[in-house]
PDB file of C-alpha atoms in Angstrom:
ATOM      1  CA  UNK A 158      94.364 -15.316  65.723  1.00 81.00           C
ATOM      2  CA  UNK A 159      92.152 -15.614  68.784  1.00 85.00           C
ATOM      3  CA  UNK A 160      89.242 -13.177  68.724  1.00 87.00           C
ATOM      4  CA  UNK A 161      89.159 -11.289  72.025  1.00 90.00           C
ATOM      5  CA  UNK A 162      85.398 -10.925  72.458  1.00 94.00           C
ATOM      6  CA  UNK A 163      84.164  -8.171  74.752  1.00 94.00           C
ATOM      7  CA  UNK A 164      80.839  -9.621  75.965  1.00 96.00           C
ATOM      8  CA  UNK A 165      79.824 -12.808  77.800  1.00 97.00           C
ATOM      9  CA  UNK A 166      77.740 -15.000  75.502  1.00 96.00           C
ATOM     10  CA  UNK A 167      75.495 -16.119  78.376  1.00 97.00           C
ATOM     11  CA  UNK A 168      74.711 -13.018  80.464  1.00 97.00           C
ATOM     12  CA  UNK A 169      75.914 -10.360  77.984  1.00 97.00           C
ATOM     13  CA  UNK A 170      77.967  -8.515  80.619  1.00 96.00           C
ATOM     14  CA  UNK A 171      81.018  -6.638  79.385  1.00 96.00           C
ATOM     15  CA  UNK A 172      84.337  -8.490  79.700  1.00 95.00           C
ATOM     16  CA  UNK A 173      87.512  -6.742  80.787  1.00 87.00           C
ATOM     17  CA  UNK A 174      90.280  -7.234  78.203  1.00 81.00           C
ATOM     18  CA  UNK A 175      92.868  -8.282  80.795  1.00 81.00           C
ATOM     19  CA  UNK A 176      90.321  -9.844  83.161  1.00 89.00           C
ATOM     20  CA  UNK A 177      89.565 -13.490  83.867  1.00 94.00           C
ATOM     21  CA  UNK A 178      87.526 -14.843  80.937  1.00 96.00           C
ATOM     22  CA  UNK A 179      86.783 -18.421  79.820  1.00 97.00           C
ATOM     23  CA  UNK A 180      86.565 -19.841  76.291  1.00 97.00           C
ATOM     24  CA  UNK A 181      86.004 -23.191  74.555  1.00 97.00           C
ATOM     25  CA  UNK A 182      87.944 -24.421  71.523  1.00 95.00           C
ATOM     26  CA  UNK A 183      85.422 -22.652  69.258  1.00 96.00           C
ATOM     27  CA  UNK A 184      86.070 -19.340  71.071  1.00 95.00           C
ATOM     28  CA  UNK A 185      82.648 -19.184  72.743  1.00 97.00           C
ATOM     29  CA  UNK A 186      83.369 -16.680  75.519  1.00 97.00           C
ATOM     30  CA  UNK A 187      82.029 -16.490  79.096  1.00 97.00           C
ATOM     31  CA  UNK A 188      82.594 -14.533  82.301  1.00 97.00           C
ATOM     32  CA  UNK A 189      83.761 -16.256  85.495  1.00 96.00           C
ATOM     33  CA  UNK A 190      80.269 -16.350  87.034  1.00 97.00           C
ATOM     34  CA  UNK A 191      78.688 -17.945  83.958  1.00 97.00           C
ATOM     35  CA  UNK A 192      81.553 -20.412  83.561  1.00 97.00           C
ATOM     36  CA  UNK A 193      80.991 -21.503  87.159  1.00 97.00           C
ATOM     37  CA  UNK A 194      77.207 -21.716  86.707  1.00 98.00           C
ATOM     38  CA  UNK A 195      77.703 -23.780  83.540  1.00 97.00           C
ATOM     39  CA  UNK A 196      79.978 -26.230  85.340  1.00 98.00           C
ATOM     40  CA  UNK A 197      82.950 -25.359  83.128  1.00 98.00           C
ATOM     41  CA  UNK A 198      81.225 -26.704  80.002  1.00 98.00           C
ATOM     42  CA  UNK A 199      80.244 -24.710  76.931  1.00 97.00           C
ATOM     43  CA  UNK A 200      76.460 -24.762  76.443  1.00 97.00           C
ATOM     44  CA  UNK A 201      76.934 -24.373  72.668  1.00 96.00           C
ATOM     45  CA  UNK A 202      79.295 -27.282  71.891  1.00 96.00           C
ATOM     46  CA  UNK A 203      79.693 -29.153  75.195  1.00 97.00           C
ATOM     47  CA  UNK A 204      83.441 -28.474  75.217  1.00 96.00           C
ATOM     48  CA  UNK A 205      85.592 -27.601  78.198  1.00 98.00           C
ATOM     49  CA  UNK A 206      85.839 -23.938  79.169  1.00 98.00           C
ATOM     50  CA  UNK A 207      89.399 -22.842  79.921  1.00 97.00           C
ATOM     51  CA  UNK A 208      90.901 -19.526  80.930  1.00 96.00           C
ATOM     52  CA  UNK A 209      91.461 -17.249  77.938  1.00 95.00           C
ATOM     53  CA  UNK A 210      95.097 -16.227  77.476  1.00 90.00           C
ATOM     54  CA  UNK A 211      95.978 -12.580  77.936  1.00 86.00           C
ATOM     55  CA  UNK A 212      97.831 -10.466  75.425  1.00 81.00           C
ATOM     56  CA  UNK A 213     100.660  -8.226  76.586  1.00 81.00           C
ATOM     57  CA  UNK A 214      99.521  -4.738  77.587  1.00 75.00           C
ATOM     58  CA  UNK A 215      99.554  -2.441  74.558  1.00 68.00           C
ATOM     59  CA  UNK A 216      99.907  -5.282  72.049  1.00 63.00           C
ATOM     60  CA  UNK A 217      98.393  -4.411  68.709  1.00 59.00           C
ATOM     61  CA  UNK A 218      96.323  -6.874  66.684  1.00 54.00           C
ATOM     62  CA  UNK A 219      97.296  -7.725  63.132  1.00 52.00           C
TER      63      UNK A 219
END
């Protein structure tokens, strides 16, 4: 299951659960501003940063 991290790995700002957030295939997690500044590439693995999917409101994790 995808870990829904709550903090940007670059600037350490809090991430809104249902907000726009970007991740790579290793689940490195970044805010919109950092994703843009990083050119859409993960600084940890070099992978593409894509928009993180959202879970339905009120969905519980297993």
